[in-house]
Coordinates of C-alpha atoms in Angstrom, one line a residue:
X3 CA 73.5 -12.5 -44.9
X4 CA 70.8 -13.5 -47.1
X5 CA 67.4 -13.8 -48.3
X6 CA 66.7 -17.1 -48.4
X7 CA 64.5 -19.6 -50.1
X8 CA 61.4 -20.8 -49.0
X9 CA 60.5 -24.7 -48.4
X10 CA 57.1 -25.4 -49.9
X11 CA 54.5 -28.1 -48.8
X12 CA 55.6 -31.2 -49.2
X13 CA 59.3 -30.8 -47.6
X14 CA 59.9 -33.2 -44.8
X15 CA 61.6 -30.3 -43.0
X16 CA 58.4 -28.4 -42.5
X17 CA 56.2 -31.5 -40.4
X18 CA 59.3 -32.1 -38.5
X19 CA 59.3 -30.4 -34.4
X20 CA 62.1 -28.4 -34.0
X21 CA 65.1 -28.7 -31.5
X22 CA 65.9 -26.1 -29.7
X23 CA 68.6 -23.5 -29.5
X24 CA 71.6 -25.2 -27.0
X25 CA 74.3 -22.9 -27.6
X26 CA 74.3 -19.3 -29.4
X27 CA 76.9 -19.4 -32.2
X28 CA 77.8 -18.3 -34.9
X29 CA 75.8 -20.5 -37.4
X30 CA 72.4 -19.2 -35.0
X31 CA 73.9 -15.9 -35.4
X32 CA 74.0 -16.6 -39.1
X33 CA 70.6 -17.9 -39.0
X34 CA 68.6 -14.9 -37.3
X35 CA 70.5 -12.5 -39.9
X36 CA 68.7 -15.6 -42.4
X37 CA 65.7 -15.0 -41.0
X38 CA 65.4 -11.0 -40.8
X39 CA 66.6 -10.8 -44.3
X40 CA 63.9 -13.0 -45.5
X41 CA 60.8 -11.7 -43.5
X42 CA 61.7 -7.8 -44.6
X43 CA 60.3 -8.7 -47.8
X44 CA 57.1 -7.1 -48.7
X45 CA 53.8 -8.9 -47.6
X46 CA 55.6 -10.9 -45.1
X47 CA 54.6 -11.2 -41.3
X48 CA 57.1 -14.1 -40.1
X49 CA 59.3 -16.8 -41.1
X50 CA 60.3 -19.9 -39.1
X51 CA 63.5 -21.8 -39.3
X52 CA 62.0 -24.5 -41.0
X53 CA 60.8 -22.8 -43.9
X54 CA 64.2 -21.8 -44.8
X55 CA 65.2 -25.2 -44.0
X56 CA 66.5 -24.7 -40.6
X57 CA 65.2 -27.2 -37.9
X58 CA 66.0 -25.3 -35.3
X59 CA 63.4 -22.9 -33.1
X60 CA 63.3 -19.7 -34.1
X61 CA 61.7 -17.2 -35.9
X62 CA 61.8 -13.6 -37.6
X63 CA 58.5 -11.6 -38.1
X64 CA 57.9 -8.7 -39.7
X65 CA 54.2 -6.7 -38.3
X66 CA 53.6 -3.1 -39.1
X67 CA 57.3 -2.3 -39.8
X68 CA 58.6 -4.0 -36.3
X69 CA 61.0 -7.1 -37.6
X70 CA 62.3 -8.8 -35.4
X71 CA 63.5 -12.4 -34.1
X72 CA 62.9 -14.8 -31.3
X73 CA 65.1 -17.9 -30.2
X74 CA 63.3 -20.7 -28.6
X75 CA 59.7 -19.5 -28.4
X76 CA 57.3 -21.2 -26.7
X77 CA 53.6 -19.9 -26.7
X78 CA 53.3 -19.0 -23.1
X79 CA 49.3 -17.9 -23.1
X80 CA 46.6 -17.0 -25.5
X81 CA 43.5 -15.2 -25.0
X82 CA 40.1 -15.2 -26.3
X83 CA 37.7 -18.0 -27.8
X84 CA 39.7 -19.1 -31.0
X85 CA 38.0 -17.1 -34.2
X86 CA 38.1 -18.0 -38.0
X87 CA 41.0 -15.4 -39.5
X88 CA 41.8 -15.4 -43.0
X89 CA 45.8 -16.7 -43.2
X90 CA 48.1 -17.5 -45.4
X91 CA 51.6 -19.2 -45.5
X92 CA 54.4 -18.7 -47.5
X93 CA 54.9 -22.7 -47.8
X94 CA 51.7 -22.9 -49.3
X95 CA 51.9 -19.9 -51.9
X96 CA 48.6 -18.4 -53.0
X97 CA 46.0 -20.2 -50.8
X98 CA 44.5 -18.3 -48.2
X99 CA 41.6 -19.4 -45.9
X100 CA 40.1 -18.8 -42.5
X101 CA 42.4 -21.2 -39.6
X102 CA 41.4 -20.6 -36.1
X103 CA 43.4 -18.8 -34.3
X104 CA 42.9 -17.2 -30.6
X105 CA 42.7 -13.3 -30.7
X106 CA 45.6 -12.8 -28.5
X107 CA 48.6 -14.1 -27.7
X108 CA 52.3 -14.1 -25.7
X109 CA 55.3 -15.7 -26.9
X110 CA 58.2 -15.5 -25.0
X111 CA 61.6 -16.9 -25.7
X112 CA 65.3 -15.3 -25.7
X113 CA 67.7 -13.1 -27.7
X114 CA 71.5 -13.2 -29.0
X115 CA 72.3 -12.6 -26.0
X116 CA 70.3 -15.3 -23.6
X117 CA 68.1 -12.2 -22.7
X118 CA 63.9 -13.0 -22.4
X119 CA 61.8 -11.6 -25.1
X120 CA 58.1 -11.6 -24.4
X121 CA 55.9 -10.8 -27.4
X122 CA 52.5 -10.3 -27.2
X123 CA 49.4 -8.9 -28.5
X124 CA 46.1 -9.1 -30.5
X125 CA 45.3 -8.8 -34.3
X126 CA 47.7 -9.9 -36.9
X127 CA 50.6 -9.9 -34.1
X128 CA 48.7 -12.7 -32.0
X129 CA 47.7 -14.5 -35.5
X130 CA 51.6 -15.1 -36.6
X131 CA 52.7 -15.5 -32.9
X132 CA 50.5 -18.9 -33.2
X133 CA 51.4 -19.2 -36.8
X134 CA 55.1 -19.5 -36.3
X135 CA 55.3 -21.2 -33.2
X136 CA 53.0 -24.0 -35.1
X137 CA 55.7 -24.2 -37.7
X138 CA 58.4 -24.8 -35.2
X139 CA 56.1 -27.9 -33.6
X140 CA 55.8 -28.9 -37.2
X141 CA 52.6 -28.0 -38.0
X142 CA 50.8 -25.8 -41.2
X143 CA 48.0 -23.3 -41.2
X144 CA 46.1 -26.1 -43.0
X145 CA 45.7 -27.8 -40.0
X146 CA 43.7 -25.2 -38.5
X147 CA 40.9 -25.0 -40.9
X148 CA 37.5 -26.6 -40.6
X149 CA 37.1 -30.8 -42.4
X150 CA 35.5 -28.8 -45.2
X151 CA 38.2 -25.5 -46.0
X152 CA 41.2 -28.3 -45.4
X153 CA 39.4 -30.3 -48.2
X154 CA 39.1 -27.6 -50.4
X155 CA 43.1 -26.2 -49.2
X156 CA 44.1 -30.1 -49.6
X157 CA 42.3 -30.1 -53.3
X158 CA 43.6 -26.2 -54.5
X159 CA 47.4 -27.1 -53.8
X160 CA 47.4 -30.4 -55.6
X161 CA 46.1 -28.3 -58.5
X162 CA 48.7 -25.6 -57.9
X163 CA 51.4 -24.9 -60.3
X164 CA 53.9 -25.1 -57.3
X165 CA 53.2 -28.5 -56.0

């Protein structure tokens, strides 16, 4: 349907959880087209409902050319002491630190149709797995980062252009 825009920090919609998906409608139908359109933009890896302004669980993500979408997700297991990996968010628009994140990770969560997708995997798949099921519990990247990088984060995007 559309590309649509992204909610920056400071919207009330992106530290809000998410309800989930009850019934599969058109306006959720609506929404994943929403979602795909908006992640197959170059340099992006995911997109949750909220950023778009949706506060509903679901995402779209985009890694190594697979796009794709995932109603309801829950982050069913991660892997792996959790390591410092430099990340970025499109609701927080040139800032890019190191947030902790586990090296792998399974989502799973359902389709259209009420059929089970299980997503899993390590590198930058298991890094937006965690990154978009944060959105959808209302939380930013920020929060991942060490007292000292949040200050810094906290410090850069009050001096952004954007904020």
């Amino acid at each position: 349907m559309a590309v649509r825009e992204i909610r920056l920090f400071g919207d009330p919609v992106l530290r809000a959880v998410c309800a989930p998906i009850e019934v599969i409608d058109e306006g959720v139908r609506a929404l994943v087209t929403d979602l795909v359109d908006t992640v197959e933009l170059p340099g992006r890896a995911g997109v949750a409902a909220p950023q778009i302004g949706v506060g509903l669980r679901a995402f779209s993500y985009n890694i190594d050319g697979d796009i794709g979408y995932v109603l309801n997700p829950v982050l069913a297991e991660v892997r792996g002491e959790p390591q410092p990996v430099g990340e970025g968010c499109l609701s927080v628009p040139g800032l890019w630190h190191d947030a902790l994140r586990h090296p792998w990770a399974r989502v799973t969560g359902i389709d259209l149709d009420g059929d089970e997708i299980v997503l899993e995997g390590d590198g930058l798949l298991a890094q937006a797995l965690q990154h978009e099921t944060d959105h959808l519990d209302g939380m930013l990247y920020l929060s991942r980062l060490s007292l000292e990088n949040r200050k810094r984060a906290m410090r850069e995007v009050r001096e952004s252009a954007w904020f």
